[in-house]
Amino acid sequence: MEIEGNVNFSVDYSSISKTNEITVKIILLGDSAVGKSKLIERFLMDDYKPHQLSTYALTLFRYKTQVQEKSVSVDFWDTAGQERFESLHPSYYHQANCAVLIFDSVRKVTYKNLKKWYDELRQYRPEIPCLCAANKIDENFDATQKNFAFPTKNRLPFYYVSASDGTNVVKLFNDAISAAIAYRLNPTDVSDQIMDELETLN
Amino acid sequence: MASSERQWVASKTVGRVIHPRKIGLRLEPLSLILLYEDGVKVRKRSMPIRSLKPTADPRCRAEEFKLRHMTYLASVPAVVLTKLISIAQQVLIGLTIKEAIDKVTEHFTVDKERDLNAVSESELKRQKELMELTFLNNTVSPLDPRFVYDKQITFHRPIGPSDWDEEENDAN
């Protein structure tokens, strides 16, 4: 995604920088008000500076970490409300290395809409790892005793989480980061392989 | 006394920090009562609601009220004040306090059936503010001794399928 006038945001998620830092892009998906921003804020605590890119209706959270002695820069992409326009801009999915699909465990409609988000994701990114999470389990603890067919059927790793009391939030995002790195280093989408080929030629 | 509890982040004032703990409504004389800590002890502050009309927009009145008492109410969500003022208005038009609370509470409850992708921006904002109340009530903040950054709970063996999957056999 090219963003004019601000070089910092012009990241190529297929390249490895000179400092050998791996850059990965993780996108959050799900209905309005399921708690996407709350979850990422709970994971990052105060240690973040969200960048509101209003032109593109997205919020970017950049997070630096170390995974197995490698420096990793993670960009979490949050929709900033553009989910209200039925579908997300293709650039949202572009070069994503992992997706986290979220629903609200007290609102059934958000669970029913998972299929729509998942189908759109697979249209743009057929192969990337996708994790699924039921949020707000602090409000509906009974949900944790239920088996949800959607993640099982689509073989998505599934998490019961609460952005409010913190349950399993850090685990969810750490797993997402690991999955993103694994995919990033060994992509199976043709488009990713082409990008890597080009990278090698350079 | 209708009340709504705690967990609002502290607001800073010159020289001291106000931690609101609880806010409620008093009918005679019409006022909001705030219990707060200022780092030393729990104190009570009474803030009169003057010339409230039943037809006034409770949201506007709440925002005016918050501005007037900013020192104490900075971190109290406007939706809480709006709810209390709405209750007062219902009492003004003749409902009992219980009826007023029931009626207003119904209006101030998250509509769980509604598809929030398809509502107006202002309605989405309102629903999010209501959700924020539960969120704040259940928050375990870093200041809380129970806080664990990487809190993990393993949920073993679901007891049964979710009834959200019932209607269709094919839940993909």
Short mmCIF file of C-alpha atoms in Angstrom, two decimals:
data_model
loop_
_atom_site.label_atom_id
_atom_site.label_comp_id
_atom_site.label_asym_id
_atom_site.label_seq_id
_atom_site.Cartn_x
_atom_site.Cartn_y
_atom_site.Cartn_z
CA MET A 1 0.00 0.00 0.00
CA GLU A 2 1.41 3.35 -1.03
CA ILE A 3 0.57 6.29 1.09
CA GLU A 4 1.65 9.57 -0.37
CA GLY A 5 3.61 11.98 1.68
CA ASN A 6 4.44 9.62 4.49
CA VAL A 7 7.32 7.32 3.76
CA ASN A 8 7.00 5.51 7.07
CA PHE A 9 3.84 3.80 6.04
CA SER A 10 5.09 2.62 2.69
CA VAL A 11 6.12 -0.82 3.81
CA ASP A 12 6.72 -3.76 1.53
CA TYR A 13 5.70 -6.75 3.60
CA SER A 14 7.46 -9.14 1.24
CA SER A 15 10.95 -7.75 1.78
CA ILE A 16 13.43 -8.25 4.55
CA SER A 17 15.06 -5.00 5.56
CA LYS A 18 18.77 -4.33 5.67
CA THR A 19 18.84 -4.86 9.39
CA ASN A 20 17.41 -8.35 8.90
CA GLU A 21 14.27 -7.30 10.62
CA ILE A 22 11.26 -9.29 9.52
CA THR A 23 8.16 -7.25 8.85
CA VAL A 24 4.77 -8.89 9.02
CA LYS A 25 1.25 -7.64 8.50
CA ILE A 26 -1.65 -8.99 10.55
CA ILE A 27 -5.18 -7.91 9.74
CA LEU A 28 -8.19 -7.88 12.06
CA LEU A 29 -11.56 -8.87 10.64
CA GLY A 30 -15.09 -8.91 12.02
CA ASP A 31 -18.27 -6.90 12.47
CA SER A 32 -18.63 -3.42 13.92
CA ALA A 33 -18.28 -3.31 17.71
CA VAL A 34 -17.00 -6.85 18.25
CA GLY A 35 -13.97 -5.36 20.03
CA LYS A 36 -11.20 -5.48 17.43
CA SER A 37 -9.55 -2.27 18.60
CA LYS A 38 -10.08 -3.13 22.26
CA LEU A 39 -8.28 -6.44 21.79
CA ILE A 40 -5.26 -4.94 20.09
CA GLU A 41 -5.11 -2.19 22.70
CA ARG A 42 -5.18 -4.79 25.48
CA PHE A 43 -2.32 -6.67 23.82
CA LEU A 44 -0.17 -3.59 23.31
CA MET A 45 -1.22 -1.87 26.57
CA ASP A 46 0.24 1.63 26.58
CA ASP A 47 3.15 0.60 24.47
CA TYR A 48 1.82 1.73 21.13
CA LYS A 49 1.10 4.68 18.96
CA PRO A 50 -1.84 4.06 16.70
CA HIS A 51 -1.70 5.81 13.37
CA GLN A 52 -5.08 6.84 12.15
CA LEU A 53 -5.01 6.90 8.38
CA SER A 54 -8.39 8.43 7.76
CA THR A 55 -7.98 8.59 3.99
CA TYR A 56 -7.84 4.85 3.97
CA ALA A 57 -10.15 4.25 6.92
CA LEU A 58 -7.74 2.12 8.83
CA THR A 59 -5.73 2.27 12.02
CA LEU A 60 -2.23 0.88 12.05
CA PHE A 61 -0.56 -0.35 15.23
CA ARG A 62 3.14 -1.00 14.91
CA TYR A 63 4.72 -3.38 17.38
CA LYS A 64 8.38 -4.43 17.68
CA THR A 65 9.32 -7.72 19.23
CA GLN A 66 11.87 -10.51 19.26
CA VAL A 67 10.93 -14.01 18.18
CA GLN A 68 13.61 -16.69 18.41
CA GLU A 69 16.31 -14.01 18.46
CA LYS A 70 14.98 -12.38 15.32
CA SER A 71 13.79 -8.81 15.29
CA VAL A 72 10.23 -8.65 14.13
CA SER A 73 8.20 -5.60 13.28
CA VAL A 74 4.49 -6.34 13.35
CA ASP A 75 1.88 -4.10 11.77
CA PHE A 76 -1.60 -4.74 13.04
CA TRP A 77 -4.22 -3.39 10.68
CA ASP A 78 -7.54 -2.41 12.19
CA THR A 79 -10.53 -1.40 10.10
CA ALA A 80 -11.41 1.90 11.85
CA GLY A 81 -15.06 1.48 10.91
CA GLN A 82 -14.76 0.66 7.21
CA GLU A 83 -16.47 -2.69 7.89
CA ARG A 84 -19.68 -0.67 7.83
CA PHE A 85 -19.32 -0.35 4.09
CA GLU A 86 -20.01 -4.04 3.56
CA SER A 87 -16.60 -4.98 2.27
CA LEU A 88 -13.07 -3.85 2.94
CA HIS A 89 -10.77 -2.16 0.46
CA PRO A 90 -8.55 -4.72 -1.32
CA SER A 91 -5.44 -2.93 -0.01
CA TYR A 92 -6.49 -4.05 3.47
CA TYR A 93 -5.81 -7.65 2.48
CA HIS A 94 -2.80 -6.95 0.26
CA GLN A 95 0.31 -8.80 1.45
CA ALA A 96 -1.29 -9.73 4.77
CA ASN A 97 0.58 -12.59 6.45
CA CYS A 98 -2.10 -13.58 8.93
CA ALA A 99 -5.72 -12.71 9.75
CA VAL A 100 -7.55 -12.68 13.07
CA LEU A 101 -11.30 -13.17 12.69
CA ILE A 102 -13.32 -11.93 15.67
CA PHE A 103 -16.94 -12.18 16.78
CA ASP A 104 -18.83 -10.98 19.83
CA SER A 105 -19.91 -13.86 22.09
CA VAL A 106 -23.01 -11.95 23.19
CA ARG A 107 -24.24 -11.03 19.71
CA LYS A 108 -25.22 -13.89 17.43
CA VAL A 109 -25.36 -11.74 14.29
CA THR A 110 -21.60 -11.18 14.53
CA TYR A 111 -21.06 -14.95 14.57
CA LYS A 112 -23.35 -15.42 11.58
CA ASN A 113 -21.37 -12.78 9.66
CA LEU A 114 -18.07 -14.65 10.11
CA LYS A 115 -18.72 -16.49 6.87
CA LYS A 116 -18.93 -13.23 4.94
CA TRP A 117 -15.60 -11.99 6.35
CA TYR A 118 -13.93 -15.32 5.86
CA ASP A 119 -15.12 -15.63 2.25
CA GLU A 120 -13.84 -12.15 1.47
CA LEU A 121 -10.50 -12.94 3.10
CA ARG A 122 -10.11 -16.13 1.06
CA GLN A 123 -10.96 -14.29 -2.12
CA TYR A 124 -7.87 -12.11 -1.63
CA ARG A 125 -5.66 -14.33 0.49
CA PRO A 126 -6.51 -18.00 -0.12
CA GLU A 127 -3.64 -19.41 1.91
CA ILE A 128 -2.64 -17.22 4.84
CA PRO A 129 -3.16 -18.52 8.37
CA CYS A 130 -6.36 -17.33 9.99
CA LEU A 131 -7.19 -17.46 13.72
CA CYS A 132 -10.70 -17.11 15.11
CA ALA A 133 -11.69 -15.60 18.47
CA ALA A 134 -14.90 -15.24 20.49
CA ASN A 135 -14.55 -11.95 22.37
CA LYS A 136 -16.38 -10.62 25.47
CA ILE A 137 -16.45 -13.95 27.29
CA ASP A 138 -16.43 -11.91 30.53
CA GLU A 139 -20.03 -11.03 29.61
CA ASN A 140 -21.04 -14.50 28.51
CA PHE A 141 -19.00 -17.13 30.28
CA ASP A 142 -21.39 -19.84 29.08
CA ALA A 143 -19.99 -19.36 25.60
CA THR A 144 -16.77 -21.01 26.78
CA GLN A 145 -18.66 -24.26 27.26
CA LYS A 146 -19.97 -24.25 23.73
CA ASN A 147 -18.45 -25.64 20.61
CA PHE A 148 -18.75 -23.31 17.63
CA ALA A 149 -19.08 -25.03 14.29
CA PHE A 150 -17.60 -22.30 12.12
CA PRO A 151 -13.95 -22.44 13.30
CA THR A 152 -14.11 -26.24 13.55
CA LYS A 153 -15.45 -26.61 10.04
CA ASN A 154 -12.86 -24.23 8.57
CA ARG A 155 -10.07 -25.66 10.73
CA LEU A 156 -9.28 -22.32 12.34
CA PRO A 157 -7.43 -22.23 15.65
CA PHE A 158 -10.05 -20.95 18.09
CA TYR A 159 -9.74 -18.75 21.20
CA TYR A 160 -12.14 -17.62 23.92
CA VAL A 161 -10.98 -14.11 24.80
CA SER A 162 -11.90 -10.97 26.73
CA ALA A 163 -10.36 -7.60 25.93
CA SER A 164 -11.88 -6.35 29.16
CA ASP A 165 -10.37 -8.76 31.71
CA GLY A 166 -7.52 -9.85 29.42
CA THR A 167 -8.28 -13.56 29.12
CA ASN A 168 -6.21 -15.21 26.35
CA VAL A 169 -5.62 -11.93 24.50
CA VAL A 170 -1.83 -12.06 24.65
CA LYS A 171 -1.85 -15.73 23.66
CA LEU A 172 -4.09 -14.98 20.68
CA PHE A 173 -1.82 -12.27 19.32
CA ASN A 174 1.44 -14.08 20.06
CA ASP A 175 0.10 -17.08 18.18
CA ALA A 176 -0.96 -14.78 15.34
CA ILE A 177 2.55 -13.29 15.20
CA SER A 178 4.15 -16.76 15.13
CA ALA A 179 1.78 -17.84 12.36
CA ALA A 180 2.46 -14.66 10.40
CA ILE A 181 6.23 -15.16 10.65
CA ALA A 182 5.98 -18.82 9.66
CA TYR A 183 3.89 -17.91 6.66
CA ARG A 184 6.10 -14.96 5.81
CA LEU A 185 9.19 -17.18 5.68
CA ASN A 186 7.48 -19.93 3.75
CA PRO A 187 4.59 -18.51 1.76
CA THR A 188 2.36 -20.80 -0.25
CA ASP A 189 0.35 -18.25 -2.20
CA VAL A 190 1.60 -17.91 -5.76
CA SER A 191 1.65 -14.12 -5.51
CA ASP A 192 3.87 -14.31 -2.43
CA GLN A 193 6.22 -16.72 -4.17
CA ILE A 194 6.51 -14.33 -7.10
CA MET A 195 7.33 -11.49 -4.72
CA ASP A 196 10.02 -13.63 -3.15
CA GLU A 197 11.46 -14.55 -6.53
CA LEU A 198 11.68 -10.87 -7.41
CA GLU A 199 13.34 -10.22 -4.09
CA THR A 200 15.97 -12.87 -4.83
CA LEU A 201 16.66 -11.35 -8.24
CA ASN A 202 17.37 -8.01 -6.61
CA MET B 1 -30.92 6.04 44.34
CA ALA B 2 -30.04 4.85 40.86
CA SER B 3 -26.36 4.31 40.58
CA SER B 4 -23.63 3.14 38.35
CA GLU B 5 -20.32 1.96 39.63
CA ARG B 6 -16.60 2.45 39.27
CA GLN B 7 -13.53 1.75 37.19
CA TRP B 8 -13.30 5.08 35.44
CA VAL B 9 -9.79 6.18 34.93
CA ALA B 10 -8.64 8.94 37.20
CA SER B 11 -8.75 12.48 35.95
CA LYS B 12 -6.08 14.93 36.96
CA THR B 13 -6.82 18.27 38.48
CA VAL B 14 -4.43 20.83 39.81
CA GLY B 15 -2.70 19.31 42.76
CA ARG B 16 -4.83 16.21 43.15
CA VAL B 17 -6.28 13.28 41.30
CA ILE B 18 -9.99 12.54 41.34
CA HIS B 19 -10.97 8.88 41.14
CA PRO B 20 -14.72 8.70 40.66
CA ARG B 21 -16.10 5.56 42.29
CA LYS B 22 -19.84 5.80 42.14
CA ILE B 23 -22.42 8.22 40.85
CA GLY B 24 -26.12 8.40 41.63
CA LEU B 25 -29.23 10.51 41.38
CA ARG B 26 -31.05 12.30 44.21
CA LEU B 27 -34.56 13.58 43.53
CA GLU B 28 -34.98 16.05 46.40
CA PRO B 29 -33.34 18.40 45.66
CA LEU B 30 -32.64 17.16 42.15
CA SER B 31 -28.91 16.48 42.00
CA LEU B 32 -26.21 14.03 41.05
CA ILE B 33 -24.16 12.62 43.91
CA LEU B 34 -20.61 11.58 43.22
CA LEU B 35 -18.49 9.40 45.48
CA TYR B 36 -14.82 9.81 44.67
CA GLU B 37 -11.39 9.26 46.09
CA ASP B 38 -8.83 12.02 45.99
CA GLY B 39 -5.87 9.98 47.16
CA VAL B 40 -6.61 10.66 50.81
CA LYS B 41 -10.14 9.52 51.46
CA VAL B 42 -13.53 8.86 49.91
CA ARG B 43 -15.53 12.02 49.57
CA LYS B 44 -19.04 12.86 48.50
CA ARG B 45 -19.99 15.71 46.23
CA SER B 46 -23.47 16.90 45.47
CA MET B 47 -24.07 18.63 42.15
CA PRO B 48 -27.52 20.19 41.66
CA ILE B 49 -29.38 19.74 38.36
CA ARG B 50 -31.11 23.05 37.86
CA SER B 51 -34.31 23.70 35.88
CA LEU B 52 -34.45 20.35 34.12
CA LYS B 53 -37.30 20.13 31.61
CA PRO B 54 -38.82 16.74 30.72
CA THR B 55 -38.51 17.63 27.04
CA ALA B 56 -34.82 18.60 27.14
CA ASP B 57 -32.35 16.45 25.21
CA PRO B 58 -30.76 14.41 28.03
CA ARG B 59 -27.55 13.98 26.05
CA CYS B 60 -27.10 17.75 25.68
CA ARG B 61 -27.88 18.32 29.33
CA ALA B 62 -25.40 15.61 30.30
CA GLU B 63 -22.66 17.20 28.24
CA GLU B 64 -23.37 20.65 29.70
CA PHE B 65 -23.35 19.13 33.15
CA LYS B 66 -20.06 17.40 32.52
CA LEU B 67 -18.45 20.62 31.29
CA ARG B 68 -19.70 22.52 34.33
CA HIS B 69 -18.25 19.93 36.72
CA MET B 70 -15.28 18.91 34.60
CA THR B 71 -12.93 18.72 37.57
CA TYR B 72 -14.91 15.85 39.02
CA LEU B 73 -16.64 14.31 36.03
CA ALA B 74 -13.89 14.33 33.40
CA SER B 75 -13.55 10.56 33.44
CA VAL B 76 -17.21 9.69 33.97
CA PRO B 77 -18.67 8.51 30.64
CA ALA B 78 -21.26 10.93 29.25
CA VAL B 79 -23.60 8.02 28.68
CA VAL B 80 -23.81 7.43 32.45
CA LEU B 81 -24.82 11.03 33.06
CA THR B 82 -27.29 10.88 30.19
CA LYS B 83 -28.92 7.84 31.71
CA LEU B 84 -29.28 9.43 35.15
CA ILE B 85 -30.71 12.63 33.68
CA SER B 86 -33.16 10.57 31.60
CA ILE B 87 -34.35 8.85 34.77
CA ALA B 88 -34.88 12.23 36.44
CA GLN B 89 -36.94 13.38 33.44
CA GLN B 90 -39.18 10.33 33.61
CA VAL B 91 -39.81 10.99 37.29
CA LEU B 92 -40.65 14.61 36.43
CA ILE B 93 -43.43 13.47 34.12
CA GLY B 94 -44.94 11.30 36.85
CA LEU B 95 -43.38 7.85 36.78
CA THR B 96 -42.29 6.24 40.04
CA ILE B 97 -38.54 5.92 40.48
CA LYS B 98 -38.73 2.19 39.79
CA GLU B 99 -40.79 2.63 36.62
CA ALA B 100 -38.41 5.35 35.47
CA ILE B 101 -35.36 3.16 36.05
CA ASP B 102 -36.95 0.21 34.22
CA LYS B 103 -38.00 2.30 31.26
CA VAL B 104 -34.70 4.11 30.88
CA THR B 105 -32.62 0.99 31.48
CA GLU B 106 -34.42 -0.73 28.64
CA HIS B 107 -33.47 2.12 26.33
CA PHE B 108 -29.89 2.07 27.60
CA THR B 109 -29.31 -1.62 27.01
CA VAL B 110 -27.23 -2.97 24.14
CA ASP B 111 -29.49 -4.26 21.38
CA LYS B 112 -28.00 -7.70 20.92
CA GLU B 113 -30.14 -8.64 17.94
CA ARG B 114 -29.24 -5.70 15.77
CA ASP B 115 -26.71 -5.87 12.95
CA LEU B 116 -24.51 -2.91 13.83
CA ASN B 117 -22.90 -2.90 10.40
CA ALA B 118 -26.19 -1.50 9.15
CA VAL B 119 -27.08 1.27 11.63
CA SER B 120 -26.35 5.00 11.48
CA GLU B 121 -23.04 6.26 12.76
CA SER B 122 -24.70 7.96 15.75
CA GLU B 123 -26.58 4.79 16.71
CA LEU B 124 -23.37 2.75 16.41
CA LYS B 125 -21.65 5.27 18.65
CA ARG B 126 -24.45 5.02 21.21
CA GLN B 127 -24.34 1.22 21.22
CA LYS B 128 -20.56 1.30 21.62
CA GLU B 129 -20.87 3.66 24.59
CA LEU B 130 -23.30 1.25 26.24
CA MET B 131 -20.91 -1.64 25.61
CA GLU B 132 -18.15 0.49 27.08
CA LEU B 133 -20.00 0.51 30.42
CA THR B 134 -19.83 -3.27 30.71
CA PHE B 135 -16.28 -3.19 29.43
CA LEU B 136 -15.24 -0.74 32.14
CA ASN B 137 -17.09 -2.67 34.82
CA ASN B 138 -15.20 -5.86 33.96
CA THR B 139 -11.83 -4.29 33.26
CA VAL B 140 -8.86 -5.57 35.18
CA SER B 141 -6.45 -2.66 34.83
CA PRO B 142 -2.68 -2.79 35.36
CA LEU B 143 -3.26 -1.00 38.68
CA ASP B 144 -5.35 -3.92 39.90
CA PRO B 145 -3.46 -6.54 41.99
CA ARG B 146 -5.29 -9.25 39.99
CA PHE B 147 -3.79 -7.96 36.75
CA VAL B 148 -1.77 -10.50 34.76
CA TYR B 149 -0.54 -9.32 31.36
CA ASP B 150 -0.56 -12.74 29.71
CA LYS B 151 -3.66 -14.10 31.40
CA GLN B 152 -4.47 -17.53 30.02
CA ILE B 153 -7.41 -19.79 30.74
CA THR B 154 -7.70 -23.14 29.02
CA PHE B 155 -11.27 -24.17 28.38
CA HIS B 156 -11.47 -27.94 28.07
CA ARG B 157 -14.04 -29.90 26.22
CA PRO B 158 -17.06 -27.84 25.39
CA ILE B 159 -20.19 -29.38 26.92
CA GLY B 160 -22.18 -29.14 23.73
CA PRO B 161 -22.69 -27.32 20.45
CA SER B 162 -23.66 -23.67 20.44
CA ASP B 163 -27.34 -23.08 19.69
CA TRP B 164 -26.14 -20.39 17.29
CA ASP B 165 -25.38 -23.23 14.89
CA GLU B 166 -28.79 -24.83 15.17
CA GLU B 167 -30.77 -23.32 12.32
CA GLU B 168 -28.66 -24.63 9.51
CA ASN B 169 -26.81 -27.89 9.27
CA ASP B 170 -24.18 -26.31 7.13
CA ALA B 171 -22.40 -23.73 9.25
CA ASN B 172 -19.43 -22.97 7.08
#
